[in-house]
Coordinates of C-alpha atoms in Angstrom, one line a residue:
X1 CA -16.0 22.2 -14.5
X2 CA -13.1 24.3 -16.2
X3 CA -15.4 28.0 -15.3
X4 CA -12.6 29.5 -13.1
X5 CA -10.9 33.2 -13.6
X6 CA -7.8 30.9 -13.2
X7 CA -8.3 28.0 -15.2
X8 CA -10.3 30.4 -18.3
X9 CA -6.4 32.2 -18.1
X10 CA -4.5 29.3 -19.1
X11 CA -7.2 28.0 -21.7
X12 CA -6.4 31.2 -23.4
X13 CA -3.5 30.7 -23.3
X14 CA -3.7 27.3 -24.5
X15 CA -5.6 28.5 -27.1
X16 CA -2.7 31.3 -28.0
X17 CA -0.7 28.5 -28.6
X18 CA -2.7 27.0 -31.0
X19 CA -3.7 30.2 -32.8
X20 CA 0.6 30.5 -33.4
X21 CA 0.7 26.8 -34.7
X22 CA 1.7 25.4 -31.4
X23 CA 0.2 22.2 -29.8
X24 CA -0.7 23.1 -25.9
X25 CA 0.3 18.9 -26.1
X26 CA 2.6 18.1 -27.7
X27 CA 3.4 14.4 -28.4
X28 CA 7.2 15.3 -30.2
X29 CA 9.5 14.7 -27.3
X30 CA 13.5 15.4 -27.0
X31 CA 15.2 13.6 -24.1
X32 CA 18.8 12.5 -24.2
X33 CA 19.4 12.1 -19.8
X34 CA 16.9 12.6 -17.3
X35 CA 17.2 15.1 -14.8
X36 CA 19.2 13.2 -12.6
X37 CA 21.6 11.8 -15.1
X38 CA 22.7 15.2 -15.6
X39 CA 23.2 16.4 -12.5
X40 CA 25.6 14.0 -11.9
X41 CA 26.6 13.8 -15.5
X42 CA 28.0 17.2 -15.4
X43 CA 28.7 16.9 -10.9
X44 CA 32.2 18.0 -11.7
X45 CA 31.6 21.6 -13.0
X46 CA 32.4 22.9 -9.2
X47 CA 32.5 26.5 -10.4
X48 CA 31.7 29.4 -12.4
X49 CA 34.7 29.6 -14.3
X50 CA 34.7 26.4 -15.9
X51 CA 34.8 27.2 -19.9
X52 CA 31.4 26.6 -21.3
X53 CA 30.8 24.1 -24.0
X54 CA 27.7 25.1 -25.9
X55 CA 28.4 22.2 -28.5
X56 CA 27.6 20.0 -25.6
X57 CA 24.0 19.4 -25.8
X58 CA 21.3 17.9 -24.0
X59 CA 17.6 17.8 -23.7
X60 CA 15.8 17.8 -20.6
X61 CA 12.2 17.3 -19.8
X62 CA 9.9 18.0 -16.6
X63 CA 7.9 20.1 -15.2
X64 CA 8.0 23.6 -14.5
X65 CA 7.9 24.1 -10.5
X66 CA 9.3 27.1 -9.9
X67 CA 9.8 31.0 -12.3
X68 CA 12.0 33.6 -11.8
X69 CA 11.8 36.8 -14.5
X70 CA 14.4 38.9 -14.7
X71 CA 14.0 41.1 -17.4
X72 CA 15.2 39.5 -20.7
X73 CA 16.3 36.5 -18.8
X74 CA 14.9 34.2 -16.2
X75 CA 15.6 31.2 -14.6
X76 CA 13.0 28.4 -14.3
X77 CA 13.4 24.8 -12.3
X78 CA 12.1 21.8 -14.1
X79 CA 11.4 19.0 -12.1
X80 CA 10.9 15.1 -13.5
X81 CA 10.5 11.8 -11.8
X82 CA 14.5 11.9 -10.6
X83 CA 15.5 15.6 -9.3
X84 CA 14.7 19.3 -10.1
X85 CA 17.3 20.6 -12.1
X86 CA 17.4 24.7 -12.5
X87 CA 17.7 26.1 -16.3
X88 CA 18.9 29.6 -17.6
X89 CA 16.5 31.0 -20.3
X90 CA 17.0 34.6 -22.2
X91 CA 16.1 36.5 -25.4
X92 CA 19.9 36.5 -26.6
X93 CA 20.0 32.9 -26.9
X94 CA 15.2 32.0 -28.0
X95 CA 15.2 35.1 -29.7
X96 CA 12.6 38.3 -28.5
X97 CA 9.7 36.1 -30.2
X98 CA 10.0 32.9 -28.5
X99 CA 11.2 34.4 -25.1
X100 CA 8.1 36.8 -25.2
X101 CA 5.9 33.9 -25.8
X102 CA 7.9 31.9 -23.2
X103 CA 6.7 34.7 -20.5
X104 CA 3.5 35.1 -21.9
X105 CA 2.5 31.3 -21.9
X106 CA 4.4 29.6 -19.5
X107 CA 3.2 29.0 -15.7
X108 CA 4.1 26.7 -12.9
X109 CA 2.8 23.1 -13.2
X110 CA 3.6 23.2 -17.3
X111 CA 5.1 20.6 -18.5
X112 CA 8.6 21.7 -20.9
X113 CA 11.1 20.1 -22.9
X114 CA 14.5 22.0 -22.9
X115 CA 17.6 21.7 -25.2
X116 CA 20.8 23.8 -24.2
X117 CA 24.3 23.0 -22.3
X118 CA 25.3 22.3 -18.4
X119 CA 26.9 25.8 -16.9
X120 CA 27.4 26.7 -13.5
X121 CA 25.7 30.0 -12.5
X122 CA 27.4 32.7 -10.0
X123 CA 25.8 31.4 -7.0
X124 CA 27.1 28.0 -7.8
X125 CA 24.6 26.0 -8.9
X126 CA 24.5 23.6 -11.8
X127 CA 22.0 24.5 -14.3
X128 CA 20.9 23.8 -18.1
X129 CA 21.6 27.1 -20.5
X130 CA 18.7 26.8 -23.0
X131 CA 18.7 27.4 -26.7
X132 CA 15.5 25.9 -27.1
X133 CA 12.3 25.3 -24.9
X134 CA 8.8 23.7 -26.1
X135 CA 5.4 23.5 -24.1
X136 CA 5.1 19.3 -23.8
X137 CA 1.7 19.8 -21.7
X138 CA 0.1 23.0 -20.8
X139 CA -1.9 22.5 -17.4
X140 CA -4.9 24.6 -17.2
X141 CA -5.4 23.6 -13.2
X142 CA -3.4 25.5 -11.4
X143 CA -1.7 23.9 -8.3
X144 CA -2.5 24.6 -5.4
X145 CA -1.6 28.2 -3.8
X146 CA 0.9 26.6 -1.5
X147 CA 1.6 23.5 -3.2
X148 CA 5.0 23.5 -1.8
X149 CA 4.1 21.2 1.2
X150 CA 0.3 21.0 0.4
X151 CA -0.6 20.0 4.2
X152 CA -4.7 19.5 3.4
X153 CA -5.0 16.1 4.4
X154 CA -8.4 15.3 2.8
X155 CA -7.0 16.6 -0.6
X156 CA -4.1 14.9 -0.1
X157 CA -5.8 11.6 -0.4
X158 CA -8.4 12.6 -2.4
X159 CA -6.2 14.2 -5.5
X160 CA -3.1 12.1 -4.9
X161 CA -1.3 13.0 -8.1
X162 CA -0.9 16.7 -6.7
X163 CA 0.0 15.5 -3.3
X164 CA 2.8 13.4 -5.0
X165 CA 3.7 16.8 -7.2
X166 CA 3.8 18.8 -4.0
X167 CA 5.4 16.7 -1.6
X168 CA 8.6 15.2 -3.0
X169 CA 8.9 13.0 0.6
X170 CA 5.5 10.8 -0.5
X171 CA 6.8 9.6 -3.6
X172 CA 9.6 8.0 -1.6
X173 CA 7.0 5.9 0.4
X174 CA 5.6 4.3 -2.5
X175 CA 9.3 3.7 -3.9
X176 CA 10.0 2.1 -0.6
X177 CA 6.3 0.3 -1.0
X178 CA 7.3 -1.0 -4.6
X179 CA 10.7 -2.1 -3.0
X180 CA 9.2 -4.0 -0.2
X181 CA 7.0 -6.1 -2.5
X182 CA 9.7 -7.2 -5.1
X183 CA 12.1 -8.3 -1.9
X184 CA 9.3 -10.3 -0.8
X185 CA 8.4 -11.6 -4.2
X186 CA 12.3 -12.7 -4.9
X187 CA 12.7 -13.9 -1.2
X188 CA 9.7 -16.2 -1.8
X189 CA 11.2 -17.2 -5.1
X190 CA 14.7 -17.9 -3.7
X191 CA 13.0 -20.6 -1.4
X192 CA 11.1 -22.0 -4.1
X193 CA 7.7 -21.1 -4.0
X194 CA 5.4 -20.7 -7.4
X195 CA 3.8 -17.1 -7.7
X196 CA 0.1 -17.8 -8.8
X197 CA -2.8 -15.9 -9.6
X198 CA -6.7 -16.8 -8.1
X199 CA -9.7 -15.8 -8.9
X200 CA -10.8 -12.4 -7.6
X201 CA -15.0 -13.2 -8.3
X202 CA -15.6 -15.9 -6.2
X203 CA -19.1 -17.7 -6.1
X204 CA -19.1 -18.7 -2.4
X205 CA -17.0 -15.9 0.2
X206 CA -14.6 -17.8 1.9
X207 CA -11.0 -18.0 3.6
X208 CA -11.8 -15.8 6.1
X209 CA -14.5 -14.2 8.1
X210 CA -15.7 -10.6 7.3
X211 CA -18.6 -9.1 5.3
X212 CA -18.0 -9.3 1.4
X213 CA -19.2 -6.6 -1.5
X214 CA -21.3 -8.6 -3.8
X215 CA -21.3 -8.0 -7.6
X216 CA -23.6 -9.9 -10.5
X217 CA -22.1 -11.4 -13.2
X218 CA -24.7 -10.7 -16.3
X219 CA -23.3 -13.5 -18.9
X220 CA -23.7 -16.4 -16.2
X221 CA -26.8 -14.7 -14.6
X222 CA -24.9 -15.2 -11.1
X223 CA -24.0 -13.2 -7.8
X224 CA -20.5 -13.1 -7.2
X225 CA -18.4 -11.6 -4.3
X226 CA -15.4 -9.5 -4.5
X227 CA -12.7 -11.2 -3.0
X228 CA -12.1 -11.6 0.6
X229 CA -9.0 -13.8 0.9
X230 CA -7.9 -15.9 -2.1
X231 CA -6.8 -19.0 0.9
X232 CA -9.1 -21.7 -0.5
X233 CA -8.1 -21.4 -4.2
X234 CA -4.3 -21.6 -2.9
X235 CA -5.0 -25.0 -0.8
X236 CA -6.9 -26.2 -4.0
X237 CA -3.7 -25.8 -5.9
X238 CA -1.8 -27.7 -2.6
X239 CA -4.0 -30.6 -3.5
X240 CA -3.3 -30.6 -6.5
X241 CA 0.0 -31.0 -5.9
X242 CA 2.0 -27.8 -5.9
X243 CA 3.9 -27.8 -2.7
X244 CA 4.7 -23.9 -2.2
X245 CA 2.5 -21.0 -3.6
X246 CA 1.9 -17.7 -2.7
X247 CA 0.1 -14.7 -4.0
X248 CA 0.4 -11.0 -3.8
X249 CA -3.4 -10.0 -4.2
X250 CA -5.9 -7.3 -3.7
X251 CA -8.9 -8.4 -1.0
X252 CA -12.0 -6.4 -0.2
X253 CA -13.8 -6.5 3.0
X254 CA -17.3 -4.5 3.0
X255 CA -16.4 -3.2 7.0
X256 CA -15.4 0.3 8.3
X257 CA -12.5 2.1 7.7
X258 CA -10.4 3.6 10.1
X259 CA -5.8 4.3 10.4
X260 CA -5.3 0.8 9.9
X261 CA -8.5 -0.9 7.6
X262 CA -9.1 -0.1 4.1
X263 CA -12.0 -1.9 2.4
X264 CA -9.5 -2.6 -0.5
X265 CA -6.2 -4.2 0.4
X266 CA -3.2 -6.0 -0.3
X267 CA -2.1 -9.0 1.1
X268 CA 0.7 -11.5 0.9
X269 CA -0.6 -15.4 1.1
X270 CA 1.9 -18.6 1.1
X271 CA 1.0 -21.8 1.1
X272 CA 3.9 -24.6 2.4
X273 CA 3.2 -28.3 2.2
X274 CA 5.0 -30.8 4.5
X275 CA 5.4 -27.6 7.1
X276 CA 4.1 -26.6 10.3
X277 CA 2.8 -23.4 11.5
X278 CA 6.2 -23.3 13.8
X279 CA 8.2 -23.3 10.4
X280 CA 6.3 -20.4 9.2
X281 CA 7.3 -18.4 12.7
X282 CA 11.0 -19.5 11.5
X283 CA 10.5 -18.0 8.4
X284 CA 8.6 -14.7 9.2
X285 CA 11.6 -14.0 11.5
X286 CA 13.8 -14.6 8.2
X287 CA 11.4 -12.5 6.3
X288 CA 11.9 -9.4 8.9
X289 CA 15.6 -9.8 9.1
X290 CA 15.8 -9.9 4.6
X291 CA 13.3 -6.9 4.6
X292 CA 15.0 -4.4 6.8
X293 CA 18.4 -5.7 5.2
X294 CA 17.4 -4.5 2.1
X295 CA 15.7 -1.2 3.2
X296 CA 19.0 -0.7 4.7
X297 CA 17.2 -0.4 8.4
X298 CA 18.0 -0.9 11.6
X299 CA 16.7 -3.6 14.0
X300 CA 15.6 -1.3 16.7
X301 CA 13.2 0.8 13.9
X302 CA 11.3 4.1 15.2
X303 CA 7.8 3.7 14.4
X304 CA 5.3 6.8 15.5
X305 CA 6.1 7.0 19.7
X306 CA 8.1 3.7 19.6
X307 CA 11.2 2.1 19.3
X308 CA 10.7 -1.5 17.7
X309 CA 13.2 -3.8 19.0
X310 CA 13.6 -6.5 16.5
X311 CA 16.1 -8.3 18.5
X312 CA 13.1 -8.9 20.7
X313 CA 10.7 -11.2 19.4
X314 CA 8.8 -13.2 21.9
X315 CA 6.2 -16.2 21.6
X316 CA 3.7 -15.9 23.8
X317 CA 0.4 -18.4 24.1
X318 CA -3.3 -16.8 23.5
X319 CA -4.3 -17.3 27.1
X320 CA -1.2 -16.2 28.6
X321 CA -1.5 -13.1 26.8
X322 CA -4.2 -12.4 28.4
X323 CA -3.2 -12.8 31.7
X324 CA 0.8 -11.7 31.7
X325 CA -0.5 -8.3 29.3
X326 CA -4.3 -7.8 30.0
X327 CA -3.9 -8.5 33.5
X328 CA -7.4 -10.9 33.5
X329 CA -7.7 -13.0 35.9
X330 CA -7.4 -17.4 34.8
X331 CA -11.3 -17.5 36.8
X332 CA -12.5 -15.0 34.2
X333 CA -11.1 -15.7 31.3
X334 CA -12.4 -19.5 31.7
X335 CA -15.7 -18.6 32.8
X336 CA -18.1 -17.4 29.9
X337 CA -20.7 -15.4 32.0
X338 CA -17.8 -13.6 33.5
X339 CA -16.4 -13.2 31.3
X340 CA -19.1 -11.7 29.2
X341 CA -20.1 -9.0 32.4
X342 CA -16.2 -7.9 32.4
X343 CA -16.7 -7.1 28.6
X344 CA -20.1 -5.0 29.6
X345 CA -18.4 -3.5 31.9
X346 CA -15.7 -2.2 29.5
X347 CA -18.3 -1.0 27.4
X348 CA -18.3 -3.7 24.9
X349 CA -21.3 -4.5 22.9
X350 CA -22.4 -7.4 23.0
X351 CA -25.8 -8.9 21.6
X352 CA -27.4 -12.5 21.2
X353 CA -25.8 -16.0 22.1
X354 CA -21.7 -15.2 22.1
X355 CA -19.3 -18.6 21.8
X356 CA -16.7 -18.6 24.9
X357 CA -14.1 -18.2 21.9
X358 CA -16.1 -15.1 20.2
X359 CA -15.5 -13.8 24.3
X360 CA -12.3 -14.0 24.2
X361 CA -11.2 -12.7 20.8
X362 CA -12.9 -9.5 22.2
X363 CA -10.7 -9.5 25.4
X364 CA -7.8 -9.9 23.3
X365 CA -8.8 -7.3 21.1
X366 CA -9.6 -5.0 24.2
X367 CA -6.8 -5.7 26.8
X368 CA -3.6 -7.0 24.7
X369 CA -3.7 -6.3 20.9
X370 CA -2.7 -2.3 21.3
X371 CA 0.0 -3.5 24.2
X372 CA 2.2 -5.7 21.8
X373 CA 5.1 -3.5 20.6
X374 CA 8.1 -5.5 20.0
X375 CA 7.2 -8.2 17.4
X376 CA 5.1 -10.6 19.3
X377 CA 3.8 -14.1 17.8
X378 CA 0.6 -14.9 20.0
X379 CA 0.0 -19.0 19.9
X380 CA -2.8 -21.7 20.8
X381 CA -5.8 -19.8 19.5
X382 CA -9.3 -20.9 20.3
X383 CA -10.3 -23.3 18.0
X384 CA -14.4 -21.3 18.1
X385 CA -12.1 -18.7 16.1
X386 CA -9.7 -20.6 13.8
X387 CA -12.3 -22.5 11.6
X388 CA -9.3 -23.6 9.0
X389 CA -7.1 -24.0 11.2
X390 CA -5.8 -27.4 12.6
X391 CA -6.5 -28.7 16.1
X392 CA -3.7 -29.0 18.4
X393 CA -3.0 -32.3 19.1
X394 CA -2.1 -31.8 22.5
X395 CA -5.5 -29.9 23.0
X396 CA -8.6 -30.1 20.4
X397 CA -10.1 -27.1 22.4
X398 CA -6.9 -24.9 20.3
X399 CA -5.9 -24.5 17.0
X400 CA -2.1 -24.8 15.6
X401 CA -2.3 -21.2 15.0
X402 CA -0.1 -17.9 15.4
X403 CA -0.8 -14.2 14.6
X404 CA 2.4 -12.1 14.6
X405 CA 2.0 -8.3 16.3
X406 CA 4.0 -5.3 15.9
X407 CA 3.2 -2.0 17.3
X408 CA 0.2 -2.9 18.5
X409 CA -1.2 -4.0 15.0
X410 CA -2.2 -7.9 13.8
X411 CA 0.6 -8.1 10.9
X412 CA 0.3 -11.6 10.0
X413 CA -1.9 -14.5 10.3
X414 CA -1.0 -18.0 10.1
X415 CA -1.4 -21.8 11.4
X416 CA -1.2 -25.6 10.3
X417 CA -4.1 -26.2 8.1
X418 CA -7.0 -28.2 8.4
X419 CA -7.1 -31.2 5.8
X420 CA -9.3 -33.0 7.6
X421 CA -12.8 -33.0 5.2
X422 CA -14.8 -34.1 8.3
X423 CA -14.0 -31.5 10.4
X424 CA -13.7 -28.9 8.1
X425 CA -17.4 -29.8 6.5
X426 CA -18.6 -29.7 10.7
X427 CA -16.5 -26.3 11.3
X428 CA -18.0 -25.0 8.5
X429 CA -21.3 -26.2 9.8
X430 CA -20.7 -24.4 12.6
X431 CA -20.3 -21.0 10.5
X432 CA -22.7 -21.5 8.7
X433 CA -25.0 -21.7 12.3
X434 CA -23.0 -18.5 13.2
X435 CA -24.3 -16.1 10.5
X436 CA -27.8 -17.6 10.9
X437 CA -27.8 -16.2 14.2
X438 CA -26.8 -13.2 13.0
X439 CA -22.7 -13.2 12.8
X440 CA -22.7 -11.2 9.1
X441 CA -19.0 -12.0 9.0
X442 CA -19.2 -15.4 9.5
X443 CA -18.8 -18.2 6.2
X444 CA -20.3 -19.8 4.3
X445 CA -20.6 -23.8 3.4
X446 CA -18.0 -24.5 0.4
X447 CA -18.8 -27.8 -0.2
X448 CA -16.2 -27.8 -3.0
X449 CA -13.2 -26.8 -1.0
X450 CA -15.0 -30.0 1.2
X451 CA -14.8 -32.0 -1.6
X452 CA -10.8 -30.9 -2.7
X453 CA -10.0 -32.1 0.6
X454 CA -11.1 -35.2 0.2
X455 CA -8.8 -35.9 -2.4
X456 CA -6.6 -35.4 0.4
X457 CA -4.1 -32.5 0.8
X458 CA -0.6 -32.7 2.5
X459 CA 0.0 -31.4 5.9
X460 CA 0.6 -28.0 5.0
X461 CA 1.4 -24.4 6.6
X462 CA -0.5 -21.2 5.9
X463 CA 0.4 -17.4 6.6
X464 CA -1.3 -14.1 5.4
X465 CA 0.9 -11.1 5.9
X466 CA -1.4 -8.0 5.0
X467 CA 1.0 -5.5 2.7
X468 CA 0.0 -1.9 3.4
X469 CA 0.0 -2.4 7.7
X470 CA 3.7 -3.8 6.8
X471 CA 4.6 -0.7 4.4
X472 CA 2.8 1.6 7.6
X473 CA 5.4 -0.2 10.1
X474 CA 8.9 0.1 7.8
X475 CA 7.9 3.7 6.7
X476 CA 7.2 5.2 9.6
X477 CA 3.4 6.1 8.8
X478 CA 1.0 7.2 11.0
X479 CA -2.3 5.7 9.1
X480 CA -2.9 3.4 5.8
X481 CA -4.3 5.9 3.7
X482 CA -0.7 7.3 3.8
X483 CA 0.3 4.1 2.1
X484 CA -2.3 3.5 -0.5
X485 CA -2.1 5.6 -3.6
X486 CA -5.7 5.9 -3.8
X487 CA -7.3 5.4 -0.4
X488 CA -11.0 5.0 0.1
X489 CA -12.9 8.1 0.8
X490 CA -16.3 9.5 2.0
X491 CA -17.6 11.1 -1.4
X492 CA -17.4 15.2 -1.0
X493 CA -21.2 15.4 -2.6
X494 CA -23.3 13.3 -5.5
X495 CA -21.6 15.4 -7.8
X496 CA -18.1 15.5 -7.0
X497 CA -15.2 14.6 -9.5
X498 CA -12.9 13.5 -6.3

């Protein structure tokens, strides 16, 4: 693993190290500021002819990213999770012993603690003067050759930790990631909703329809699937009588992967008794508006090619969409057998006995989905495609249902819930016929969550808002594995570490 001309260089010298009574990693750390801290600390030496003040002392840790040599001097830039800040070392001031172990044992990508006094240098730049330097962590992998801007996608994703020591710009992503998800955690809080927890092992793979990785549970001698959506654990806890939840949770969905799936992923889920779906579309707009105040963003934001107008936000129904954006035609989109030869003739695949509704989820996914820029809320879903969803009143044929699009991506997901134990136990029925026939992402029966409902749960509002697709959209990246620290990837070979 470690057999490289390279790598066999810096376990010598690791070894050195140890031969002189030096720990290669050391746990005996200095730190009085970090990097930042002191550059701004010390932002008011302008020049070089400010007196220096070696009694003022400070210790400094990071890694080393960058080594100039200059005889008995050099200068080296350290770099820690706030800024790189530049530091002077030289034999006058270590001693010919320690700086000629300093040149023979330190490289790039080592990881140093320094101890000296801020001094600006000729050029102008603040900078640490060290009396005193220790190896904290001696890396025998060498970065990469051009690590300054590493641009190999694969190993990008595949060895994140050097992408994020290479490319400064990606560590301000998942900053802005980390930020997103404590606004929406305190925005949800502010309008009083209870954060909960769910199970991730459920016994029956429900609250939403996609194909689930399956895992056995030795002590209870069970199968168990990996989460798909943790939705009828939250209405459980509606019945029970908590009248706002939500949960920030991880979900996995055994399907492909592509710029905008990952088979593990992160979605928001509320819960909101005594409201409608149309309150939720209130709220999402609220959402939006706290989010890119607090991101400091505009409301016309560039994503990729676009400009996303949030002072634009439209409702449009399901049907309608179809017409007024995929130009169909109201005597195709009603009519199942034409429907169905439109879709052939588009190249869609489509085998056995498809419901109308199945038909026109896949004209909507064809003709309108990628056309929906500016934040669109699409309305009066099929009901053959909403199986938790309530009917409309107005039309049982629809469901009380919305799914919110931005830039051509299905950002959120929500609709008036079902607590109607009859018709749920008959939709679910109905799934259950579904995957019979050969629908692998249809559900299951959950004759529990049946049996919660009978107990009777409020009318109550449901939204899903998946978390990486919304980090994509307010950072301005192109696909999700640029938003997931550790992405999903093909393996390399059998063997391979990565």
């Amino acid at each position: 693993m470690f057999d490289t001309p390279y790598i066999q260089q810096r376990l010598q010298k690791a070894q050195a190290l140890r031969q002189a009574h030096k720990n290669p990693y050391d746990n005996q750390v200095q730190r009085t500021l970090d990097n930042a801290h002191f550059l701004d600390k010390f932002s008011d030496l302008h020049t070089k002819d400010e007196p220096k003040d070696p009694n003022s002392t400070h210790a400094l840790v990071g890694r080393v990213r960058f080594i100039r040599l200059m005889g008995k001097a050099c200068f080296i830039k350290i770099e820690d999770q706030s800024a790189l800040v530049q530091v002077y070392l030289s034999q006058n001031d270590l001693g010919k012993e320690s700086f000629e172990d300093f040149k023979k044992c330190v490289e790039v990508g080592d990881i140093v603690n320094v101890i000296g006094y801020p001094f600006v240098t000729k050029t102008g730049e603040l900078s640490l003067h060290a009396s005193a330097y220790k190896i904290l962590t001696k890396a025998i992998v060498p970065l990469p050759e051009k690590f300054h801007g590493l641009s190999d996608i694969e190993l990008r994703y595949r060895q994140r930790y050097v992408d994020l020591i290479a490319n400064p710009e990606v560590k301000e992503v998942f900053k802005t990631r980390s930020k997103i998800v404590a606004t929406i955690r305190r925005f949800f809080e502010d309008k009083g909703f209870l954060e909960v927890e769910t199970p991730m092992m459920h016994p029956i793979a429900g609250g939403a329809n996609a194909r689930p990785f399956i895992t056995y549970h030795n002590a209870l001698e069970v199968q168990r699937y990996l989460r798909i959506a943790p939705e009828l654990y939250l209405k459980r806890l509606v019945v029970g009588g908590f009248e706002a939840v939500f949960e920030i949770n991880r979900n996995f969905r055994n399907e492909g992967m592509d710029h905008s799936h990952n088979p593990e992923f992160t979605m928001l889920e509320f819960y909101w008794a005594y409201k409608t779906y149309e309150d939720l579309i209130t709220l999402t707009k609220e959402l939006f508006n706290t989010l890119l105040h607090a991101l400091n963003l505009p409301t016309i934001l560039a994503y990729q090619e676009h400009q996303i107008d949030f002072n634009t936000v439209r409702v449009l129904g399901f049907k309608e969409a179809l017409e007024q954006v995929g130009g169909l035609v109201p005597d195709t989109i009603d009519d199942p057998a034409k429907l169905q030869a439109y879709l052939g003739s588009q190249g869609v695949r489509l085998e056995g006995l498809i419901s109308h509704g199945k038909l026109l989820a896949e004209a909507f996914d064809l003709c309108v989905e990628h056309k929906l820029i500016n934040p669109t809320f699409i309305t009066e879903y099929p009901i053959e495609i909403s199986p938790l969803a309530r009917r409309s009143d107005s039309n049982p044929k629809i469901a009380d249902r919305f799914e919110l699009f931005i830039a051509g991506k299905e950002i959120a997901n929500g609709f008036s819930e079902l607590n109607d134990p009859i018709d749920q136990y008959g939709r679910f029925e109905e799934q259950v016929k579904a995957k019979e026939s050969g629908d692998e992402e249809a559900q299951f029966m959950d004759t529990d969550y049946v049996w919660a409902l009978g107990h009777g749960m409020p009318p109550t509002a449901g939204e899903g808002i998946g978390i990486d697709r919304l980090v994509m959209l307010l950072t301005n990246s192109k696909t999700i594995k640029d938003v997931i620290l550790f992405p999903a990837m093909k393996p390399e070979n059998k063997d391979s570490h990565a």
